[in-house]
Coordinates of C-alpha atoms in Angstrom, one line a residue:
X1 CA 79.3 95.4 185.8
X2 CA 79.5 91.9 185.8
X3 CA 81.6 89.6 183.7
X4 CA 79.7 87.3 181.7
X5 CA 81.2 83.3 182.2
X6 CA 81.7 81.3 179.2
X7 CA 82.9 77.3 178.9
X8 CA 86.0 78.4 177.4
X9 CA 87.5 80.0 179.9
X10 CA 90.0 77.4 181.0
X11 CA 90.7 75.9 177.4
X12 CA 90.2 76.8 174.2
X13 CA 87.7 75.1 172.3
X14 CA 88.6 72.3 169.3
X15 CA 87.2 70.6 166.5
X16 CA 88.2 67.4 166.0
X17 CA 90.2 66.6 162.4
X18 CA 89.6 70.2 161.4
X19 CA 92.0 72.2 163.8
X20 CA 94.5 71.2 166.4
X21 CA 96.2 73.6 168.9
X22 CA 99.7 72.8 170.2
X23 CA 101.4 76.2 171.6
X24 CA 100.6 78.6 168.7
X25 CA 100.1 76.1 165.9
X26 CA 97.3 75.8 163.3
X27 CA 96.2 73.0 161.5
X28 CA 93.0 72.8 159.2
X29 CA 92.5 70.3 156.6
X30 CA 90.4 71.8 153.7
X31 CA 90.0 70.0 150.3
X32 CA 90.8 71.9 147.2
X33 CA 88.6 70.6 143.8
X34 CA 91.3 70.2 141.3
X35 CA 88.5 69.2 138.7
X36 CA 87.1 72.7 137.4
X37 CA 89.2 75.1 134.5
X38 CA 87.1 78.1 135.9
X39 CA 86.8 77.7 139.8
X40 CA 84.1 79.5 141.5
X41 CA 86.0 81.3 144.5
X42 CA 86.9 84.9 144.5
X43 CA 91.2 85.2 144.1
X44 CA 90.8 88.0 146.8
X45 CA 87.8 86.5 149.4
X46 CA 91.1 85.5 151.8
X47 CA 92.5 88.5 151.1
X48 CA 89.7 90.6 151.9
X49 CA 89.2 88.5 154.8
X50 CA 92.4 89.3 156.2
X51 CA 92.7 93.1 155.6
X52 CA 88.9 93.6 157.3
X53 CA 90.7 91.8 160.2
X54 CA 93.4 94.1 160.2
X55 CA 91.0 96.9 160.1
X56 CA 89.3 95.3 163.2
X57 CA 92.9 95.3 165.5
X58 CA 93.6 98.9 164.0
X59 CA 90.2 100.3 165.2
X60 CA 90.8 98.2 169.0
X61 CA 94.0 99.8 168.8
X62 CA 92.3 103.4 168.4
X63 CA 89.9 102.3 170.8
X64 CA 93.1 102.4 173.3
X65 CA 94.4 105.0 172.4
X66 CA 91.5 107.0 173.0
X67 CA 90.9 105.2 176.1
X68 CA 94.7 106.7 177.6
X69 CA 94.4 109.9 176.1
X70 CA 91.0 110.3 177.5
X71 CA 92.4 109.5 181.0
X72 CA 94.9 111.7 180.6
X73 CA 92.8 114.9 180.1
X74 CA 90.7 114.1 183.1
X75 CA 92.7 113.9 185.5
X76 CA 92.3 117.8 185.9
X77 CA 89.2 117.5 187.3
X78 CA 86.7 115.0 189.3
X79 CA 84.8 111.8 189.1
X80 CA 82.3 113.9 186.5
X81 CA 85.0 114.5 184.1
X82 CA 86.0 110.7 184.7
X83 CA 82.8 109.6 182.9
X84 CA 84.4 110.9 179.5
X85 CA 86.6 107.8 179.4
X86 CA 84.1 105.7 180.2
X87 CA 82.5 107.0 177.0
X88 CA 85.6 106.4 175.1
X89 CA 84.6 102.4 176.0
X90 CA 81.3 102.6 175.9
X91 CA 80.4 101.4 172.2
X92 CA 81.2 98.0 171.1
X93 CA 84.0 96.8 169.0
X94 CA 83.9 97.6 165.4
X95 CA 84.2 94.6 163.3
X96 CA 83.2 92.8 166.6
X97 CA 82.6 89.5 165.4
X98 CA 86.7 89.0 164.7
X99 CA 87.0 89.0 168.5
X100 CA 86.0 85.8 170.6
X101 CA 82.8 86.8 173.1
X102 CA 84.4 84.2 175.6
X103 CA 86.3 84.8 178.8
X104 CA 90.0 85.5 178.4
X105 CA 89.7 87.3 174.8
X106 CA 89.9 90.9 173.6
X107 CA 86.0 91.6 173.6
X108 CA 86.1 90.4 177.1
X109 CA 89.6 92.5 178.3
X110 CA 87.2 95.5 176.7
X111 CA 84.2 94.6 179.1
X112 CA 86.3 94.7 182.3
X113 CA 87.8 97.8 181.2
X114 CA 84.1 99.8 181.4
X115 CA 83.3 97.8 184.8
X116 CA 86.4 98.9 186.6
X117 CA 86.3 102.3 184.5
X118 CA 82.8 103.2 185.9
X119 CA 84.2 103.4 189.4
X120 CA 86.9 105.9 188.5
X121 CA 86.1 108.7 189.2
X122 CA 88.9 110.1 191.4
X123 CA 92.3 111.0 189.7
X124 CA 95.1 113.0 190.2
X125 CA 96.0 115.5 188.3
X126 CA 100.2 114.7 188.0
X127 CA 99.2 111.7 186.2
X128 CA 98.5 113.6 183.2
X129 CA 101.9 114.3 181.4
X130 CA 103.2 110.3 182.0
X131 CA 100.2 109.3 180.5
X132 CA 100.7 111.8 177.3
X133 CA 104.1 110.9 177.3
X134 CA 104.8 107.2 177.9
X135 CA 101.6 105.1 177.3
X136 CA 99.8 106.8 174.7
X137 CA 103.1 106.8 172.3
X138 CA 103.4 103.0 172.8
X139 CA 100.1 102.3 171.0
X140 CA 100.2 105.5 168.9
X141 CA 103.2 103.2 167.2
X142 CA 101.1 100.1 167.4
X143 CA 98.1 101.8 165.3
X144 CA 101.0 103.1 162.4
X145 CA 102.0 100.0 162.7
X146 CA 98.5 98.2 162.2
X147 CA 98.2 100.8 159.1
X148 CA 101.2 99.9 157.4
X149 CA 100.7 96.2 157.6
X150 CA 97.1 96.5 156.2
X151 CA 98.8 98.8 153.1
X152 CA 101.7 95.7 153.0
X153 CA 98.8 93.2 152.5
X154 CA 96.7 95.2 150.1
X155 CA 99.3 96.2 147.6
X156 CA 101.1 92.8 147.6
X157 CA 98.0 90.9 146.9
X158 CA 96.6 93.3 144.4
X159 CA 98.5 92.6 141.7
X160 CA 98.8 88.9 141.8
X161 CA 94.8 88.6 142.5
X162 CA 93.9 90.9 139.5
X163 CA 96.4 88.4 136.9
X164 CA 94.5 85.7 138.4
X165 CA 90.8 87.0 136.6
X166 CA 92.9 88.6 133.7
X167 CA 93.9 84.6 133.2
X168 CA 90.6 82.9 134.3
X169 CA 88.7 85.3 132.0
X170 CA 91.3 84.5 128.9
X171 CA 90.6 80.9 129.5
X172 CA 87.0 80.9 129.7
X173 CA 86.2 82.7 126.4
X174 CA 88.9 80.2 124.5
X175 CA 86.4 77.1 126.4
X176 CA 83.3 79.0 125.6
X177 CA 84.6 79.4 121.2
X178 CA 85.9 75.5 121.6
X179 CA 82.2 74.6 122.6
X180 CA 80.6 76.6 119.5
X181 CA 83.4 75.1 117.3
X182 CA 82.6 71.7 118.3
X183 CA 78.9 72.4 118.0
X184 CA 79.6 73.4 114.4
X185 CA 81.7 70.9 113.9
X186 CA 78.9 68.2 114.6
X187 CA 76.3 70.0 112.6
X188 CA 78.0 71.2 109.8
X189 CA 78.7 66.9 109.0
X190 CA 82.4 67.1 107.8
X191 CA 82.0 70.9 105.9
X192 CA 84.7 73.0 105.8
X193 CA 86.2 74.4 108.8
X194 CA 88.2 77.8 109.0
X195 CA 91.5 76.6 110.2
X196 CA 91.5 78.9 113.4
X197 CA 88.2 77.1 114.2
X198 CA 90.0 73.1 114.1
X199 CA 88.3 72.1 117.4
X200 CA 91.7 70.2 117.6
X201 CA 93.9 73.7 117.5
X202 CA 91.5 75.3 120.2
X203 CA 92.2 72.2 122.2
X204 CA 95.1 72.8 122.8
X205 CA 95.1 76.4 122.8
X206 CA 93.0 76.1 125.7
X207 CA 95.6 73.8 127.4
X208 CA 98.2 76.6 127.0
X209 CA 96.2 79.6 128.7
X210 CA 94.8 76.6 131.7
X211 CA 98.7 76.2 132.2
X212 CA 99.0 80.3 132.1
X213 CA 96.4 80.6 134.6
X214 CA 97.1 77.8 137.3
X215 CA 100.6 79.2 136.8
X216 CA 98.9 82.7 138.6
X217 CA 96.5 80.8 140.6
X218 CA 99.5 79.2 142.5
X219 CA 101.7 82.8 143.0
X220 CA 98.8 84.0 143.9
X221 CA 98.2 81.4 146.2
X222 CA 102.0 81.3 147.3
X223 CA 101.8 85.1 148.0
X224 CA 98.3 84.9 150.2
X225 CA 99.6 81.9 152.2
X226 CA 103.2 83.6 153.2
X227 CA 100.6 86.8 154.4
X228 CA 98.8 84.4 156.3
X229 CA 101.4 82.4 157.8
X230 CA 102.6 85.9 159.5
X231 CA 99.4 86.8 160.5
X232 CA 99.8 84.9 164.1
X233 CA 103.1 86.0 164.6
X234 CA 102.0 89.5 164.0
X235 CA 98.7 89.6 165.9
X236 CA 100.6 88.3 169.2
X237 CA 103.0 91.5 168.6
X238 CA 99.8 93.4 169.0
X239 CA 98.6 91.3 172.2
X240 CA 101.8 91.5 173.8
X241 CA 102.3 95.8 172.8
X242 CA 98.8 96.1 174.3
X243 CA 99.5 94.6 176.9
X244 CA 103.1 96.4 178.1
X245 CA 101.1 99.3 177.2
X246 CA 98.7 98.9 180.0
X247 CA 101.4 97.5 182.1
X248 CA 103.0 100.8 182.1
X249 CA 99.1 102.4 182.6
X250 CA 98.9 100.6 185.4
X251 CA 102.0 101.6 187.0
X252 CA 101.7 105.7 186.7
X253 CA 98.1 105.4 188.1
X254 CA 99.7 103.3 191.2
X255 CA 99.5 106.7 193.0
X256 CA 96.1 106.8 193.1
X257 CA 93.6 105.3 195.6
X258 CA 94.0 101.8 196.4
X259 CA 90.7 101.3 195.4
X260 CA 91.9 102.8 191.6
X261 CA 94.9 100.9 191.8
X262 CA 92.8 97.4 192.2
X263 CA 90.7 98.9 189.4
X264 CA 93.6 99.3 187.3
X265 CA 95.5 96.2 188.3
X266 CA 92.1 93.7 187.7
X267 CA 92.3 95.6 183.8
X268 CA 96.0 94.7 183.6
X269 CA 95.2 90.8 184.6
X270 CA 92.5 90.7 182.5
X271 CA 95.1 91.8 179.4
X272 CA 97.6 89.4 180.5
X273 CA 95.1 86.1 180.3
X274 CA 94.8 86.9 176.6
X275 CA 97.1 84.1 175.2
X276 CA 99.3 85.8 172.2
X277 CA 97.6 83.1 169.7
X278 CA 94.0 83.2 171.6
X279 CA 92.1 84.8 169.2
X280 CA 93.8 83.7 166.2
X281 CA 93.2 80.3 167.2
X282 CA 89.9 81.1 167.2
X283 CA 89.7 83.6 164.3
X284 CA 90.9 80.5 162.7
X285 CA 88.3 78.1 163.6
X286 CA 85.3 80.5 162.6
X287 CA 86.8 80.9 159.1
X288 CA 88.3 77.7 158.8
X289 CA 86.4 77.7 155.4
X290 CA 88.1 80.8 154.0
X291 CA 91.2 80.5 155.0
X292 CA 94.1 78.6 153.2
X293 CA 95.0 75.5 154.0
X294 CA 99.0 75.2 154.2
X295 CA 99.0 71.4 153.5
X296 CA 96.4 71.6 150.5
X297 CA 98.6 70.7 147.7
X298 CA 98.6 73.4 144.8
X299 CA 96.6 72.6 141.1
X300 CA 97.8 70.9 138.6
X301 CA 96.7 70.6 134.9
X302 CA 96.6 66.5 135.2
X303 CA 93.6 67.1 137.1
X304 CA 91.6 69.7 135.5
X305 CA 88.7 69.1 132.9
X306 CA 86.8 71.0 130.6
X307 CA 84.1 70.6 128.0
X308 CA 84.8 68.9 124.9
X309 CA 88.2 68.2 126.0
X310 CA 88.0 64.4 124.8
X311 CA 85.4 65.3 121.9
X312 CA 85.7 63.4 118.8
X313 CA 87.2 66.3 116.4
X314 CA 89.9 67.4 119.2
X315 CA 91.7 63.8 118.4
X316 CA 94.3 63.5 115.8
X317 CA 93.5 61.0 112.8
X318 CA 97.6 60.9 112.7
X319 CA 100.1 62.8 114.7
X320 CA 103.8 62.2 114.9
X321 CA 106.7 63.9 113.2
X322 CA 107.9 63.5 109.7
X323 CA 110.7 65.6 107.5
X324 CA 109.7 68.1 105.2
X325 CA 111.6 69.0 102.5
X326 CA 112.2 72.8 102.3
X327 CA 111.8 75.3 98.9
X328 CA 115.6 76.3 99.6
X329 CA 117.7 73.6 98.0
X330 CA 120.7 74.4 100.2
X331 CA 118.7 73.1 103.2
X332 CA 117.4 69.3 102.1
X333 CA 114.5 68.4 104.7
X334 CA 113.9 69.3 108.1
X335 CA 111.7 67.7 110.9
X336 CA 108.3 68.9 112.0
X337 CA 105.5 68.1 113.7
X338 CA 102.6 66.8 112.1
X339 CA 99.0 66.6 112.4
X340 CA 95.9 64.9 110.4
X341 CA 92.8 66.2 112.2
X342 CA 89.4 65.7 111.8
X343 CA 88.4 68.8 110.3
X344 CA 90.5 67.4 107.0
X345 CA 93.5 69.7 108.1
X346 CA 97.1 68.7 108.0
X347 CA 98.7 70.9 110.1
X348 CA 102.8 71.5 110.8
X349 CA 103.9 72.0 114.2
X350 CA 107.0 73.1 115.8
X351 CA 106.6 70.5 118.3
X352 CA 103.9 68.5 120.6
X353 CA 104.8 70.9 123.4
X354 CA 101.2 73.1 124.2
X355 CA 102.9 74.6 127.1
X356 CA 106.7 76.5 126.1
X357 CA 104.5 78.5 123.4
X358 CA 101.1 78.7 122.1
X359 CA 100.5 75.6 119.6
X360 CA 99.9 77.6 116.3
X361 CA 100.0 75.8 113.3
X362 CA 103.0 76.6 111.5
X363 CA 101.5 75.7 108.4
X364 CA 98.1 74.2 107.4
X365 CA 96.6 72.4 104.5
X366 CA 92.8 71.9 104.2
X367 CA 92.9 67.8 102.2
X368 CA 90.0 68.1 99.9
X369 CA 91.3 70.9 98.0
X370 CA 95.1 69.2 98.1
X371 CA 96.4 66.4 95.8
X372 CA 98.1 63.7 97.0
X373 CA 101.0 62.2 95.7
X374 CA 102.2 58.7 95.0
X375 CA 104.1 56.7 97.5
X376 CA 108.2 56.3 96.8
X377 CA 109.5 54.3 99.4
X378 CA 109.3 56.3 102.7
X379 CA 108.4 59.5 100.1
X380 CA 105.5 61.1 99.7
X381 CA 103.8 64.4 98.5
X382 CA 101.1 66.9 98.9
X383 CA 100.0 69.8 96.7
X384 CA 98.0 72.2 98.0
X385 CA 97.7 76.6 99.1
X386 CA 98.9 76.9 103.2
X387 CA 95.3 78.4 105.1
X388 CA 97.5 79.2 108.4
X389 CA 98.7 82.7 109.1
X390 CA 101.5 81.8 110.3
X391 CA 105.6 83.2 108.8
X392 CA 106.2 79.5 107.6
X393 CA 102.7 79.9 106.2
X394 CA 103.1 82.9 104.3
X395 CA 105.8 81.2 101.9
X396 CA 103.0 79.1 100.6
X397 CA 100.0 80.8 100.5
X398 CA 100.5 80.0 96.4
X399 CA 99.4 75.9 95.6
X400 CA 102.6 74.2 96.4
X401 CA 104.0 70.6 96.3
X402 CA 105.3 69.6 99.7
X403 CA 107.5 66.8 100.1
X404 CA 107.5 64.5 103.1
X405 CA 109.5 61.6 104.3
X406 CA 108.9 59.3 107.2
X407 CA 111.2 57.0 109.2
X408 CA 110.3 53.7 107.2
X409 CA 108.0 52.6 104.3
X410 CA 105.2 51.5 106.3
X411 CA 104.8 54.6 108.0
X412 CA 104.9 56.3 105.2
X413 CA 102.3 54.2 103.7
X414 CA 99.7 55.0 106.8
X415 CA 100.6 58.5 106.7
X416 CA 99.8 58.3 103.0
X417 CA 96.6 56.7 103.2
X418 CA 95.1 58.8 106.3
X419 CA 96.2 61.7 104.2
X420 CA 93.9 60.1 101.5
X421 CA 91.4 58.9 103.0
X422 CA 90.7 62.7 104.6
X423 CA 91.2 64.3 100.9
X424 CA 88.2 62.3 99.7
X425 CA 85.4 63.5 102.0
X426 CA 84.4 63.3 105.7
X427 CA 86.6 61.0 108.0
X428 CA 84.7 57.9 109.8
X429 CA 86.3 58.7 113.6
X430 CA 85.8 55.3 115.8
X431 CA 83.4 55.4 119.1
X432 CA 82.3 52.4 120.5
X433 CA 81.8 49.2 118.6
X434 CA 78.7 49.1 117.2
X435 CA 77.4 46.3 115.0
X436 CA 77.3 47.1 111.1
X437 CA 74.0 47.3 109.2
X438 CA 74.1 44.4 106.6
X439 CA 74.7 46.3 103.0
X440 CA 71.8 45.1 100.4
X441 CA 73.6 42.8 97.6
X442 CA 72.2 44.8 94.4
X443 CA 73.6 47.9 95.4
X444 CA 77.1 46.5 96.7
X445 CA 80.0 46.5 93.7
X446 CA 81.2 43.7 93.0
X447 CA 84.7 42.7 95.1
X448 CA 87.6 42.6 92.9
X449 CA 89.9 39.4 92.9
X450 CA 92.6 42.1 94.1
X451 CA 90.8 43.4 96.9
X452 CA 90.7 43.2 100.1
X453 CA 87.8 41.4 102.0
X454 CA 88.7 42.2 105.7
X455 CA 86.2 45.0 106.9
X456 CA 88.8 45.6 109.0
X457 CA 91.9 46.0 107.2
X458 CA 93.9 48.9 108.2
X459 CA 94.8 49.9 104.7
X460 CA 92.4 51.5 102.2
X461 CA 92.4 50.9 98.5
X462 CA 94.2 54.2 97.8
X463 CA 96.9 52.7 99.6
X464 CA 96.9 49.1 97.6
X465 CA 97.5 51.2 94.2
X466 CA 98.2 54.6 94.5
X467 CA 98.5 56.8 91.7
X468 CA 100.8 59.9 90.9
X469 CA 98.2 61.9 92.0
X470 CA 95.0 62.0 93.0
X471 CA 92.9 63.7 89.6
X472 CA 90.6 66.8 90.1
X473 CA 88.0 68.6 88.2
X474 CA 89.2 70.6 85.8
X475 CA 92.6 68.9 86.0
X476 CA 93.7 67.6 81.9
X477 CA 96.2 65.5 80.1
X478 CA 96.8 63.0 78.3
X479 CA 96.0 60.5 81.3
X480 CA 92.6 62.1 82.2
X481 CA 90.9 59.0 80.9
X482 CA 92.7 56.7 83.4
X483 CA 92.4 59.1 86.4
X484 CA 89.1 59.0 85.8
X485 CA 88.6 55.1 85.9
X486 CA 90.8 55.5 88.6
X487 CA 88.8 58.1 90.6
X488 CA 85.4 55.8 90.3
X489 CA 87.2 52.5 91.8
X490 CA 87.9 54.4 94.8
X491 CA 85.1 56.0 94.7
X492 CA 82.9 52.5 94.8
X493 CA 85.7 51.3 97.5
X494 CA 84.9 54.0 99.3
X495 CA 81.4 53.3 99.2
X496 CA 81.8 49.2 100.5
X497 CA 81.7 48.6 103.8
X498 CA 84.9 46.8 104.1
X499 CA 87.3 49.4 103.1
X500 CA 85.7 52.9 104.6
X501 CA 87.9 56.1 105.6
X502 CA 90.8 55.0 107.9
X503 CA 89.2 55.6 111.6
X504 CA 91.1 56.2 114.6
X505 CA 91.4 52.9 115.2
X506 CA 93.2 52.0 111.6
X507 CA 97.0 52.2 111.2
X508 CA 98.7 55.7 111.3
X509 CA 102.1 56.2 112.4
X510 CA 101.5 57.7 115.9
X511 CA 97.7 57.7 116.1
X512 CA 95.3 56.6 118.3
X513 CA 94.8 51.9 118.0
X514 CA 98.4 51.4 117.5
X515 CA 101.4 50.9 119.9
X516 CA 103.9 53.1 118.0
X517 CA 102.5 56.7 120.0
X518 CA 102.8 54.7 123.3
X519 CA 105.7 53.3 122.8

């Protein structure tokens, strides 16, 4: 039987900027999107890959074994009996498509093996027992050997693969509520949110588990590369046990013929032109796809996206830490973590970290039902029943008056009037500049000699003359008639266009449009 030719057989076919082949080394440049939460590939498609591969050397390796053993048994009788190893050969290569079809690879060592095979049919009979006892052991070991490294790869990237989806699915429901939160957020038109629905919290609860997950995406990926990266080394073990197992072959059959004995020797030379990293290299190449890049750098969270992850009611009105005084006396004020969002919420965090811990409010209070306090220098207060679920939060689930200091007066004074502004109704959130419809002059209030004109002054009225607090219905004392005078100013300041809700773009003390959060 002729051997079919191929281009390749003097050098081994490259692709230029995708692999490049000096000695035994491998070099594919693959790009890696960095700009998906949920990628689409399968943690285990490389894996997979490599195991069926493994599965393909363990069943050539049977194939040789049955080829020796075969050999063995008919050398006890003549060329009629000799066709039995030829049918040992006769089938092609399970999972034949690992194997190159060119010149100078396994598929084509397994072709000359049936042509010189087919003229064997004379054998001596002493051959037998150093067949049995010398080759066939050598690739006996080989196939345990093949099994035990498949079993390696499996269990070792079982694990890590199956965190990978436990992670990817954890993240993908948290992005999935954050869409329906945001959705309800923008129809419900400043309503009440539950406080486990603040688009803001799920924000950055979805940060957290994206920092969980590329965490296992990357051992994951750190645990299939090291696999990989031992996969040549390994495969030329098994080019170079076949072939000192056919070297030995070759010499217990020298007895025979000389017409065997060129047989034989033209099967030896045909294993020995298999280069050790020949069909890796070009394992490689095919499935240059699948297979990991080594120099692709690894995920990071800087460069991942997701939906709503810049939305309007996932920025902070005000964020930035101020002291809260605590209910034991014994303790006087302690720093937190704090959080005007635009659901009305002000919530207390440990700290701006979303990463150490998941970002749970430590305690929660929804504005409109709160009253605010007067100003006292860098003093202010808040009274008002803690929504979170939190330990902090189960201290005040009573209505409570929480005192707060900040670092200086005026910072104070813009946490004080975003905390006001948000207690009064539905907070204006800047976009993009957009000119102002003209308001009609008999329905605009007359401007007050002590007001301020600026439509873009960064402090609202509640701030120019704040009361004690803030009156509600249903609230009574002797000041009820002022509070209400009061209450209808600001309500008519809230109503002029010059001195709306504070936006985003108004003073806070660490909030988006001022310098102080940059630093």
């Amino acid at each position: 039987m002729s051997t079919p030719t191929s281009p390749a057989e003097s050098s081994l076919p490259q692709r230029s900027s995708t692999l490049r082949s000096t000695n035994t080394t491998v070099t594919r440049q693959t790009s890696v999107s960095d700009d998906e939460a949920i990628p689409d590939t399968d943690s285990g498609e490389t894996t997979n890959l490599l195991v069926e591969r493994l599965r393909a050397l363990k069943h050539m390796c049977a194939y040789l074994e049955d080829y020796v053993n075969a050999t063995a048994k008919v050398q006890k009788s003549q060329s009629k009996d000799y066709e039995k190893v030829l049918k040992t050969v006769s089938d092609p290569l399970r999972e034949s498509h690992h194997f190159s079809q060119s010149v100078g690879g396994v598929a084509s060592l397994f072709e000359n093996i049936r042509s010189n095979t087919q003229g064997m049919v004379n054998i001596y009979l002493d051959t037998e027992r150093n067949l049995k006892g010398s080759v066939y052991p050598i690739l006996e070991r080989l196939h345990k050997d093949i099994k035990a490294k498949t079993k390696e790869v499996q269990a070792g990237a079982s694990k890590s693969a199956k965190a990978v989806d436990k992670a990817r699915g954890v993240t993908q429901k948290h992005i999935e509520l954050l869409a329906q939160q945001t959705a309800s957020f923008d129809a419900t038109a400043g309503n009440k949110l539950e406080q486990q629905h603040d688009p803001y919290v799920l924000r950055r609860g979805i940060n957290h588990r994206l920092n969980k997950q590329i965490t296992e995406e990357n051992n994951n990926r750190q645990e299939i590369l090291a696999v990989q990266n031992n996969f040549q080394q390994f495969e030329s073990h098994v080019i170079q046990t076949v072939q000192g197992a056919l070297d030995q072959f070759f010499q217990f059959m020298g007895g025979q013929l000389d017409r065997q004995r060129a047989m034989y020797g033209d099967i030896l030379a045909s294993a020995q032109k298999v280069p050790p990293d020949f069909e890796w290299v070009n394992f490689a190449m095919r499935n240059d796809a699948v297979l990991i890049d080594p120099d692709s750098p690894p995920r990071s969270l800087a460069n991942v996206n997701f939906p709503n992850q810049e939305h309007r009611a996932t920025q902070a009105l005000i964020e930035g830490s101020l002291e809260r005084k605590s209910r034991a006396v014994i303790k006087g004020y302690s720093s937190g973590y704090y959080v005007v969002s635009p659901a009305r919420y002000l919530h207390e965090f440990k700290d701006a970290d979303d990463f150490r811990r998941e970002p749970a409010p430590e305690l929660s209070l929804y504005l409109p039902d709160c009253v605010i306090g007067a100003i006292d220098g860098v003093k202010f207060s808040v009274k008002g029943k803690d929504v979170s679920s939190s330990k902090v939060g189960n201290a005040f689930h009573t209505t409570t008056e929480l005192s707060f200091k900040a670092g200086t007066p005026s910072e104070a004074e813009k946490w004080w009037s975003v905390i006001k502004d948000a207690s009064r109704g539905p907070v204006a959130i800047a976009q993009a500049p957009a000119p102002e419809p003209a308001p009609e002059p008999a329905k605009e209030p007359a401007p007050s000699p002590t007001e301020p004109t600026s439509a873009t002054s960064p402090i609202s009225p509640a701030a120019d003359n704040p009361p004690a607090y803030s009156e509600k219905n249903g609230e009574a004392g002797a000041s009820a008639e002022k509070g209400a005078d009061t209450e209808k100013v600001e309500s008519q300041e809230a109503a002029s266009p010059a001195s709306g809700g504070i936006s985003r773009t108004g003073s806070s003390a660490t909030g988006p449009g001022t310098d102080e959060k940059k630093g």
